[in-house]
CSV table of C-alpha atoms and ligand atoms in Angstrom, one decimal:
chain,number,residue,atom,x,y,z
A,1,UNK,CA,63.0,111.3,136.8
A,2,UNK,CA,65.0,114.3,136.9
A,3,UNK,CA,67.4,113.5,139.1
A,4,UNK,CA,67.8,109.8,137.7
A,5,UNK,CA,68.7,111.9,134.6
A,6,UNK,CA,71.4,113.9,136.5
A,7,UNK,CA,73.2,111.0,137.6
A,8,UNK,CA,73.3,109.5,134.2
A,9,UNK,CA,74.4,112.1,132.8
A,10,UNK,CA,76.9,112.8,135.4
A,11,UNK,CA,78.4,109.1,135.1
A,12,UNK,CA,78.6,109.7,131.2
A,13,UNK,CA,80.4,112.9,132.0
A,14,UNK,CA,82.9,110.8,134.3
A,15,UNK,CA,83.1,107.8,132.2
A,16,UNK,CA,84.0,110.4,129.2
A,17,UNK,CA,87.0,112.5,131.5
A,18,UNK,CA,88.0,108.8,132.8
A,19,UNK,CA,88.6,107.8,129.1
A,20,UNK,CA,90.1,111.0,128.4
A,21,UNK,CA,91.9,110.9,131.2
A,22,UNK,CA,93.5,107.7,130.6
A,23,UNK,CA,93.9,108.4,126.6
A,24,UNK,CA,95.8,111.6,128.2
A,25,UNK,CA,94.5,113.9,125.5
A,26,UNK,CA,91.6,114.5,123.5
A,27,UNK,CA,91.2,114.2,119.8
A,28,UNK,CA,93.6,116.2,117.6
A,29,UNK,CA,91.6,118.7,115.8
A,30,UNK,CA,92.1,118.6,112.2
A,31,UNK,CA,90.5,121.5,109.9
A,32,UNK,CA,90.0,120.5,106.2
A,33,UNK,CA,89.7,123.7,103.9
A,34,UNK,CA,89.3,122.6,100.9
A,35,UNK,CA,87.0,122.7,97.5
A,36,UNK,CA,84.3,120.9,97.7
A,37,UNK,CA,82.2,122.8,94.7
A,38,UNK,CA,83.6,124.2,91.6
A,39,UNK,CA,86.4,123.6,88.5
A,40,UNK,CA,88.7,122.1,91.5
A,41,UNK,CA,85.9,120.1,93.7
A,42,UNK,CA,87.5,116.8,92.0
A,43,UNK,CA,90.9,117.7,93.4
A,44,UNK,CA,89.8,118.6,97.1
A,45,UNK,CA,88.3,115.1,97.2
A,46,UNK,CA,91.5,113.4,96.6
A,47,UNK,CA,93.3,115.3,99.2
A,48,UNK,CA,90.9,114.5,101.8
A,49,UNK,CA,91.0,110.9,100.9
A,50,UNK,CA,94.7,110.6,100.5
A,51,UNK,CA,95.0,112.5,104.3
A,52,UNK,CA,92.7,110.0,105.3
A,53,UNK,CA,94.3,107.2,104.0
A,54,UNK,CA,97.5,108.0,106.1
A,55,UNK,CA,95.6,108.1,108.8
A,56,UNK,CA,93.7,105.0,108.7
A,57,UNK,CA,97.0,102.7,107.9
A,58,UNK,CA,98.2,104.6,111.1
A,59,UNK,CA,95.2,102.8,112.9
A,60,UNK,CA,93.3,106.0,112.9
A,61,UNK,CA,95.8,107.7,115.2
A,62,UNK,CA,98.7,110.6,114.7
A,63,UNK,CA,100.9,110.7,117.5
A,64,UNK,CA,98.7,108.5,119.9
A,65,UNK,CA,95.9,111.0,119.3
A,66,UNK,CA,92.3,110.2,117.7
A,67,UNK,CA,91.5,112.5,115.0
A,68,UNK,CA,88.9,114.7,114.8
A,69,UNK,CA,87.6,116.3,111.4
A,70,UNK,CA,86.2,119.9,110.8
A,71,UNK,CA,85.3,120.5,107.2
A,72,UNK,CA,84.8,123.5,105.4
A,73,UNK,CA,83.9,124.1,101.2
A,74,UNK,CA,85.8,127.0,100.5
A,75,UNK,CA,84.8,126.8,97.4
A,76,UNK,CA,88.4,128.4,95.3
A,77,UNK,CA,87.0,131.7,96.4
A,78,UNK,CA,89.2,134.3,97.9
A,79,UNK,CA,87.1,136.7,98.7
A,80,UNK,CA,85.5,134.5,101.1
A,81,UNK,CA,88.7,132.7,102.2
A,82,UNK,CA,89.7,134.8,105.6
A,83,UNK,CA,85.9,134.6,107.1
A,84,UNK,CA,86.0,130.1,105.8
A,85,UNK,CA,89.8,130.2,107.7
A,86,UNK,CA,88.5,131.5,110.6
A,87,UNK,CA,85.5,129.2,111.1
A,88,UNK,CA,87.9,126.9,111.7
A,89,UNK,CA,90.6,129.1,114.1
A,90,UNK,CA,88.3,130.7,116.1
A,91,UNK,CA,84.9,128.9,115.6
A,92,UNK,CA,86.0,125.3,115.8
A,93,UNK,CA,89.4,125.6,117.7
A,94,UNK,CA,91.4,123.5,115.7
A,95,UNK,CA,95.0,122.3,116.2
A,96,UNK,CA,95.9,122.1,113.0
A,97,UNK,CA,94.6,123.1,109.2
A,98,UNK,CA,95.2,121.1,106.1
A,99,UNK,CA,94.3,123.2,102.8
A,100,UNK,CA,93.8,124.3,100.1
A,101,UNK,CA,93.9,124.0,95.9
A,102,UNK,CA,93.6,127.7,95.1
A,103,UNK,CA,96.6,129.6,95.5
A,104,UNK,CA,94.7,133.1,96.3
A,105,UNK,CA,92.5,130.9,99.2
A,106,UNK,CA,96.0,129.9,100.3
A,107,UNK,CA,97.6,132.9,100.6
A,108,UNK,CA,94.9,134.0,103.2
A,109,UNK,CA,94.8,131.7,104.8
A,110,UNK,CA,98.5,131.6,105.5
A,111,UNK,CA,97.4,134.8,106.7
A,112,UNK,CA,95.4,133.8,109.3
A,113,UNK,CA,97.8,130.9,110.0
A,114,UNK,CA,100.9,133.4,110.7
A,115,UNK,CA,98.8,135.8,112.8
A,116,UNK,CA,97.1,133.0,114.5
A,117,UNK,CA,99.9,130.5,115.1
A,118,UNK,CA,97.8,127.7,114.1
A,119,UNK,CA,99.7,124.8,112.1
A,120,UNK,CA,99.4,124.8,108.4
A,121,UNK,CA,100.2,122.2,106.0
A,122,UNK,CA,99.4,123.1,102.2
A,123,UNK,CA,98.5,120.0,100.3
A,124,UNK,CA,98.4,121.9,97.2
A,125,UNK,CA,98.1,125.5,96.6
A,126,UNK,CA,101.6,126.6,94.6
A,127,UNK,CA,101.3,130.4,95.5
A,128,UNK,CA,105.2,131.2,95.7
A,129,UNK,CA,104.9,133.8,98.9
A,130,UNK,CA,103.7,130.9,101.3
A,131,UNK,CA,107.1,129.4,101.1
A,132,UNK,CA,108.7,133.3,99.8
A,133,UNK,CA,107.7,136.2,101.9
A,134,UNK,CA,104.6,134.6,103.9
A,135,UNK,CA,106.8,131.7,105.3
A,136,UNK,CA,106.8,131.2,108.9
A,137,UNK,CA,107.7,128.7,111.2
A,138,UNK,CA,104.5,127.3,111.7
A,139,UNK,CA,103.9,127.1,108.1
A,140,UNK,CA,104.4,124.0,105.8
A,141,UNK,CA,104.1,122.2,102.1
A,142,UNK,CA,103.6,118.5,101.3
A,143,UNK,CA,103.0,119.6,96.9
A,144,UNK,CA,105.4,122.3,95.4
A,145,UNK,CA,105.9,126.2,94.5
A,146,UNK,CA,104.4,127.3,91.3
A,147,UNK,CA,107.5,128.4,89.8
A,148,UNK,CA,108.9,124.7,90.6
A,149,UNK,CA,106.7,122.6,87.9
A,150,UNK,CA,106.4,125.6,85.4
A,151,UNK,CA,110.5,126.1,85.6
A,152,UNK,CA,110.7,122.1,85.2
A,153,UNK,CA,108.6,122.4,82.0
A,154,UNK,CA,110.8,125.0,80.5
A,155,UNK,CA,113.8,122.9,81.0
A,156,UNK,CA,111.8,120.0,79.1
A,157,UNK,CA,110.0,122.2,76.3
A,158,UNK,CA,114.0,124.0,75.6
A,159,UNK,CA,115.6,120.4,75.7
A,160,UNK,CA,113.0,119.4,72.9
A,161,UNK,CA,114.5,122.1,70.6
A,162,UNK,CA,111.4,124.6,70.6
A,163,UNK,CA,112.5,127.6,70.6
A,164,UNK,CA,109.0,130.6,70.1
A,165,UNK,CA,106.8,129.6,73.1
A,166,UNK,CA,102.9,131.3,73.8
A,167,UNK,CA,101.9,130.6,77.1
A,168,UNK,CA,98.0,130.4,78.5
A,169,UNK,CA,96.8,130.5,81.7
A,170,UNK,CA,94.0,131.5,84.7
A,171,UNK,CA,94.8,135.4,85.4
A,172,UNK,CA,95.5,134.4,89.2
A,173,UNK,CA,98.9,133.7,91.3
A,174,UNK,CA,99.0,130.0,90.0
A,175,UNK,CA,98.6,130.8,86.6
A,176,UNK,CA,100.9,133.6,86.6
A,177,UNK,CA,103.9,132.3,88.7
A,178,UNK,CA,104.1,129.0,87.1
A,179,UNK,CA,104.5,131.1,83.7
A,180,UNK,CA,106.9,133.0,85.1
A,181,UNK,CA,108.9,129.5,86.5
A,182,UNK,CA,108.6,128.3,82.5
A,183,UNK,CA,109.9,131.4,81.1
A,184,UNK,CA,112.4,131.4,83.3
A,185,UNK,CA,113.5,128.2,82.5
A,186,UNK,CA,112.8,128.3,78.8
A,187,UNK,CA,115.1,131.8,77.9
A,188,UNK,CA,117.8,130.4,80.2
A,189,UNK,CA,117.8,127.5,77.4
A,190,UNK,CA,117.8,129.6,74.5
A,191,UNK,CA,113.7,129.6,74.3
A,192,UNK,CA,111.7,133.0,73.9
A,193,UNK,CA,107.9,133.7,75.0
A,194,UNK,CA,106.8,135.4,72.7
A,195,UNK,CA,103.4,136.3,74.1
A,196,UNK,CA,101.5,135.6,77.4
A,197,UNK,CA,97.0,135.2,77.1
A,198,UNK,CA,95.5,134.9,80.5
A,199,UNK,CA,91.6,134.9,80.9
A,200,UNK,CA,90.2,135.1,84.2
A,201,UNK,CA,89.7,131.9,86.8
A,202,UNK,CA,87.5,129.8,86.5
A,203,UNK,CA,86.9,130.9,82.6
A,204,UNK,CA,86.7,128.3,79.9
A,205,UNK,CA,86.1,130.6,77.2
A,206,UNK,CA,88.9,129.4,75.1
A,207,UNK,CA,87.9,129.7,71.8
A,208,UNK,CA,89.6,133.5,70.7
A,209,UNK,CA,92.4,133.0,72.6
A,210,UNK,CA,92.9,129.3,70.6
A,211,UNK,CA,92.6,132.0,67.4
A,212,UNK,CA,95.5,134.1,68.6
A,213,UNK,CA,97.1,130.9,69.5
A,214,UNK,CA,96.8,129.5,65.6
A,215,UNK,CA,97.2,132.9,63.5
A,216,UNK,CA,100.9,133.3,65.6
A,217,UNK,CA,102.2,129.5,65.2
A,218,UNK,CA,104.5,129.3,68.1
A,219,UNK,CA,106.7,126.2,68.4
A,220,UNK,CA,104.8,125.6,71.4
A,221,UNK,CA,102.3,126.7,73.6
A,222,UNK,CA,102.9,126.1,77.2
A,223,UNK,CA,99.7,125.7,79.1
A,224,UNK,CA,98.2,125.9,83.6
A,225,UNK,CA,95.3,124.8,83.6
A,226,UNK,CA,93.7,122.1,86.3
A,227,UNK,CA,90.6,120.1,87.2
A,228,UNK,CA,87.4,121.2,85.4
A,229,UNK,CA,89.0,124.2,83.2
A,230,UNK,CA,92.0,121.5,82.1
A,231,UNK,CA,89.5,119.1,80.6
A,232,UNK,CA,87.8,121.6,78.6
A,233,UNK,CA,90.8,123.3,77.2
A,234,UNK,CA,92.5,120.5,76.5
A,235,UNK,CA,89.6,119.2,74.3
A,236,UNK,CA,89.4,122.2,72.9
A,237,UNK,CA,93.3,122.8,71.8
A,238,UNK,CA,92.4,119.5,70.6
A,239,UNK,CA,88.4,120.7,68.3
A,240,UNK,CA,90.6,123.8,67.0
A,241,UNK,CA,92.7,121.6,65.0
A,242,UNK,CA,95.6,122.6,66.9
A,243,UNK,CA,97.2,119.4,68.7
A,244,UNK,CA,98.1,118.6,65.1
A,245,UNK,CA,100.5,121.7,64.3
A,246,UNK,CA,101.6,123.0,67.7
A,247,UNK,CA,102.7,120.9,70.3
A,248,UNK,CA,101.3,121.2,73.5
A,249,UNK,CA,103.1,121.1,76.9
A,250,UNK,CA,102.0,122.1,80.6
A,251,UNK,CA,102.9,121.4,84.1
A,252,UNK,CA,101.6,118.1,85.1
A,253,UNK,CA,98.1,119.6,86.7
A,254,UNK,CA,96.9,119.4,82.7
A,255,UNK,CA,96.3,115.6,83.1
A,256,UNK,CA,96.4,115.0,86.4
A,257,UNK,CA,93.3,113.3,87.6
A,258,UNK,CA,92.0,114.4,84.4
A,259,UNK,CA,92.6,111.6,81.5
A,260,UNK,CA,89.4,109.5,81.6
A,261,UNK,CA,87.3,112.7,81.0
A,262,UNK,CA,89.8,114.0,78.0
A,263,UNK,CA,90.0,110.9,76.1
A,264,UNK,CA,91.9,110.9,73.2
A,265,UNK,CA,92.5,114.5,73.5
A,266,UNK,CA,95.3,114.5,76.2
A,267,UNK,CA,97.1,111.2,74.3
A,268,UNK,CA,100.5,111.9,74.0
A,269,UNK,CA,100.8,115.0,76.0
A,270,UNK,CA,104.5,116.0,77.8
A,271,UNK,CA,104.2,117.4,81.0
A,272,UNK,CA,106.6,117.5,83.9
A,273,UNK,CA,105.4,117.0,87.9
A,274,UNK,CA,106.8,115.7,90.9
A,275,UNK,CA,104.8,113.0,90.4
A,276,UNK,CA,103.8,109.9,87.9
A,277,UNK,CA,101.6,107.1,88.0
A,278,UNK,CA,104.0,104.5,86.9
A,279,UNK,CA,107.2,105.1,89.7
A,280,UNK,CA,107.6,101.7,90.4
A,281,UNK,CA,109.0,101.5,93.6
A,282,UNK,CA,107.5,99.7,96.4
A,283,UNK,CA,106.6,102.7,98.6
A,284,UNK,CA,104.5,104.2,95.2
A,285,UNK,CA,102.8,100.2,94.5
A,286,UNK,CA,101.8,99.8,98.3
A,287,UNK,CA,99.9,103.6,98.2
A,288,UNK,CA,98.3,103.1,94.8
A,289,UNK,CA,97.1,99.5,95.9
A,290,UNK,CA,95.8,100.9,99.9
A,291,UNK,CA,94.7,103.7,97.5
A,292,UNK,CA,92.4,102.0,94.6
A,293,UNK,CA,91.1,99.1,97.1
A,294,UNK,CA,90.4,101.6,99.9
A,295,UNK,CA,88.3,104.2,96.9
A,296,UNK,CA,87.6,101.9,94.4
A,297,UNK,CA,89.6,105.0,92.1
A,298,UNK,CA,93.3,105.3,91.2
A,299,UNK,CA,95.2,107.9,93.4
A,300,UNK,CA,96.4,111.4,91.3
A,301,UNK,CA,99.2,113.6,92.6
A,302,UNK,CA,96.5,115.2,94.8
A,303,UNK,CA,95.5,112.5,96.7
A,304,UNK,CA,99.5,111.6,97.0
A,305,UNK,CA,99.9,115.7,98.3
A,306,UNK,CA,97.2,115.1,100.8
A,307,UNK,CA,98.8,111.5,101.8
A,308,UNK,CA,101.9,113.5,102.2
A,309,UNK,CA,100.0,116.2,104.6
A,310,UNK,CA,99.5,113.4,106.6
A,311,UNK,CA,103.0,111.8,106.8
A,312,UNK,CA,104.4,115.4,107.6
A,313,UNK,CA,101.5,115.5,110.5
A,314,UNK,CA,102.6,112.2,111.6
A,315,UNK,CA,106.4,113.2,111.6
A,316,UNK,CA,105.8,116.2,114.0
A,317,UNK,CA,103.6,114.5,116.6
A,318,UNK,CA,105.6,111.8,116.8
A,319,UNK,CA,108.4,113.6,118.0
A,320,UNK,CA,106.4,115.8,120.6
A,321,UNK,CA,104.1,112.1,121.3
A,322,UNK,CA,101.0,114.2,120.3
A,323,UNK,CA,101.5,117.2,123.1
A,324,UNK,CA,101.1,119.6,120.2
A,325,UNK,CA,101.9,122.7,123.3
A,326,UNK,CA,105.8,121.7,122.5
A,327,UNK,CA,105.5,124.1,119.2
A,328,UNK,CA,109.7,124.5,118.8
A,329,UNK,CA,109.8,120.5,119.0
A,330,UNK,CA,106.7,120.3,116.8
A,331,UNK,CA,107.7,122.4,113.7
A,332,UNK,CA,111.6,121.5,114.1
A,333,UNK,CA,110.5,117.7,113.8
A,334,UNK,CA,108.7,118.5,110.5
A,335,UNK,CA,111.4,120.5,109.0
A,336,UNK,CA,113.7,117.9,108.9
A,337,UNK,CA,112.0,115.1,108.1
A,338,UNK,CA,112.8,112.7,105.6
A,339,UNK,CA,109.5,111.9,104.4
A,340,UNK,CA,108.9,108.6,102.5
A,341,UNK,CA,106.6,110.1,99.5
A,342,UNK,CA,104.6,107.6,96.9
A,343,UNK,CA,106.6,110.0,94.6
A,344,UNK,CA,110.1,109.3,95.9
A,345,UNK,CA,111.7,110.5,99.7
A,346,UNK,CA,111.8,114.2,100.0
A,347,UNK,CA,113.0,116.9,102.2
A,348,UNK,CA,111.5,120.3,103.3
A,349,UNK,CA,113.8,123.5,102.2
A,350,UNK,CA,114.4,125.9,104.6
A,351,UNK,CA,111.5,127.7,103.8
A,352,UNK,CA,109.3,124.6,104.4
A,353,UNK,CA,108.7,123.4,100.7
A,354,UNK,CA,109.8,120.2,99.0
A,355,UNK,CA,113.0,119.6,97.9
A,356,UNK,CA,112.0,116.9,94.8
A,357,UNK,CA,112.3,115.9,91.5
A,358,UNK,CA,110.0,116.5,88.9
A,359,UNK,CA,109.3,113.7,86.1
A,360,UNK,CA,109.0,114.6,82.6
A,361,UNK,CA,105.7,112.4,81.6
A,362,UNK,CA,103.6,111.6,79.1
A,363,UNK,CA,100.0,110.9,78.6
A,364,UNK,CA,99.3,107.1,77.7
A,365,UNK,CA,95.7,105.8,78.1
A,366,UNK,CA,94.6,106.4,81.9
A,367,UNK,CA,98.0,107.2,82.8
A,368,UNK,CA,100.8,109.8,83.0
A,369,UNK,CA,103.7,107.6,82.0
A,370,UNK,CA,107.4,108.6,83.4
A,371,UNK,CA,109.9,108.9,80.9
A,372,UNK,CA,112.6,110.5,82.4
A,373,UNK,CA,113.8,113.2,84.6
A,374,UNK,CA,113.2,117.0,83.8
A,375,UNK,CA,115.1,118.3,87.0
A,376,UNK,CA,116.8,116.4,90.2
A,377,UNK,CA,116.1,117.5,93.9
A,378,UNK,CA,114.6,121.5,92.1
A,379,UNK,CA,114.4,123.6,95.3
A,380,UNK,CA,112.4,126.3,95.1
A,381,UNK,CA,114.7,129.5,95.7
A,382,UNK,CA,112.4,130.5,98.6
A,383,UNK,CA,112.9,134.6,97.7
A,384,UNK,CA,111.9,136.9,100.1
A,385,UNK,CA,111.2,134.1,103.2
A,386,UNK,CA,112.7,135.4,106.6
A,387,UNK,CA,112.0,133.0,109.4
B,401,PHB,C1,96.9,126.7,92.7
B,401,PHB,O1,96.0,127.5,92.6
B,401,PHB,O2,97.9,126.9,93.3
B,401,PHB,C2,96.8,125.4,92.0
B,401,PHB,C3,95.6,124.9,91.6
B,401,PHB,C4,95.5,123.7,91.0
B,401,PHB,C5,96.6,123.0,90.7
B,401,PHB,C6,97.9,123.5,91.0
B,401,PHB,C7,98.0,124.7,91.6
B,401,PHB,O3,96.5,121.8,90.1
């Protein structure tokens, strides 16, 4: 009995190296950080499936390799962020890690990436340092820098004539840094901010900031908010009475994957993203079609960041045919991709984020509508990266 159980398992462990053998490499390792619970769990789900979608149309295969999925909830929290990162470095081994949403998460895991040298392709998180300071050559963005959309806003809110702006935000890096982008942009054009409220992430108590907001009448107020906490302000800018007298703007993440749930709250909102749901070029049709029949849901600009993640993936084991031990090859191969976006082909700075354009939009039923261009091919100025 015993021994009959040896053999079998020692033709199972031969059949196994055989197949492995003739594959020539085992599975690629891919570590999924991202929100699972929380104000961006929503978001985290469409990067996964978007990644996943790439995958699939590739016949399940990057590079000639089979993929294999580690998953960790790291739930927008950074204090827990270095010990989540690691399960996957040190615990799971993996080749490469695809996250997150929060930009504090991000910024350690970027961390761990440098000090590590494991791959890291950010499907979201806009903290400015991972493509600023923090860059490294092992380190890559398929979404934006926070100053990119919040500078592409100001450009739009200035062109409209407004010229007193209040800004609101999540006291974190995201928050803060796409403000900074907007006021950049907005006092370049003649614009001045004349106040900043933060409260702290993942607050939605709204309500005496949307006092301060109505006893100053700005122009404008220019809001960051995303997922959970952008639903519930915006339907409560909306309950104050204050849609009515002060226009509203934000970078796209206000009604991204968020319209159903806002209603007629969010109608006729101007934002500006590197993304819309109406670019009608082939490459955008084809994902959104794969997209909705695949998930029975309409793709946001998350699940078309984490689609991206993927197509960046693709580009770099392509070029080393899946031997992810040829790092130089690897990274150089991603750097200089083209790659063939939903939201329109795109190049990496120097510093590893996109080079792209960012849409001004505006909120129409279940969609965010283009109607024109806020910025062409906005690179972020990568301050501070020495690779
Ligand atoms: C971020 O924390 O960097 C962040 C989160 C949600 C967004 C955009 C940026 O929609």
């Amino acid at each position: 009995m015993r021994l009959s159980h040896t053999l079998f398992a020692a033709a199972a462990v031969a059949a196994l190296s055989c197949s492995a053998y003739a594959q020539g490499q085992p599975p690629l390792k891919v570590g999924l950080m991202l929100p699972a619970t929380g104000t961006f769990a929503a978001l985290g789900d469409m990067i996964e499936r978007g990644f996943k979608l790439h995958v699939e149309e590739q016949g399940g295969k990057l590079g000639g390799r089979s993929i294999q999925y580690f998953k960790v909830d790291d739930e927008s929290e950074p204090s827990k962020a270095t010990d989540n990162v690691n399960k996957l470095i040190k615990r799971d081994n993996v080749d490469v890690i695809v996250g997150t949403v929060h930009s504090g998460v991000a910024l350690a895991m970027a961390r761990a990436a440098k000090d590590s040298g494991t791959l890291l392709i950010v499907p979201n998180a806009g903290a400015d340092a991972i493509t600023g300071p923090q860059c490294a050559p092992n380190i890559f963005r398929s979404s934006f820098s926070n100053w990119q959309p919040g500078y592409a806003t100001g450009v739009v809110a200035a062109q409209k004539g407004y010229k007193r702006a209040m800004t609101i935000t999540w006291g974190y890096a995201a928050g803060n840094e796409t403000v900074k982008g907007f006021t950049e942009a907005f006092e370049k054009n003649g614009g001045k901010v004349m106040k900043d409220l933060t409260l702290p992430f993942p607050n939605v108590e709204f309500q005496p900031l949307l006092t301060e907001i109505a006893s100053q009448k700005p122009d404008v107020v220019f809001a960051f908010f995303a997922g959970g906490g952008a639903v519930k302000f915006v339907k409560d800018y909306d309950a104050a009475g204050l849609k009515k007298s002060i226009p509203l703007m934000g970078s796209g993440f206000l009604t991204d994957g968020t319209l159903e749930a806002q209603g007629a709250s969010a109608q006729g909102l101007i934002t500006s993203l590197h993304y819309g749901d109406n670019i009608e070029t082939p490459r955008n049709t084809a994902f959104r079609n794969k997209f909705a029949v695949a998930y029975k849901v309409n793709p946001d600009v998350y699940a078309m960041q984490g689609y991206d993640a993927a197509q960046m993936l693709a580009a770099g084991l392509n070029a080393v045919k899946g031997d992810m031990s040829k790092k130089d090859a690897l990274y150089a191969a991603i750097g200089k991709a083209q790659i063939d976006s939903p939201r329109g082909k795109f190049k990496l700075s120097a510093q590893h984020n996109p080079t792209q354009d960012f849409y001004i939009r505006e909120a129409k039923g279940n969609y965010n509508v283009v109607t024109g261009i806020a910025v062409k091919a906005l690179a972020d100025p990568g301050r501070g990266c020495k690779m």
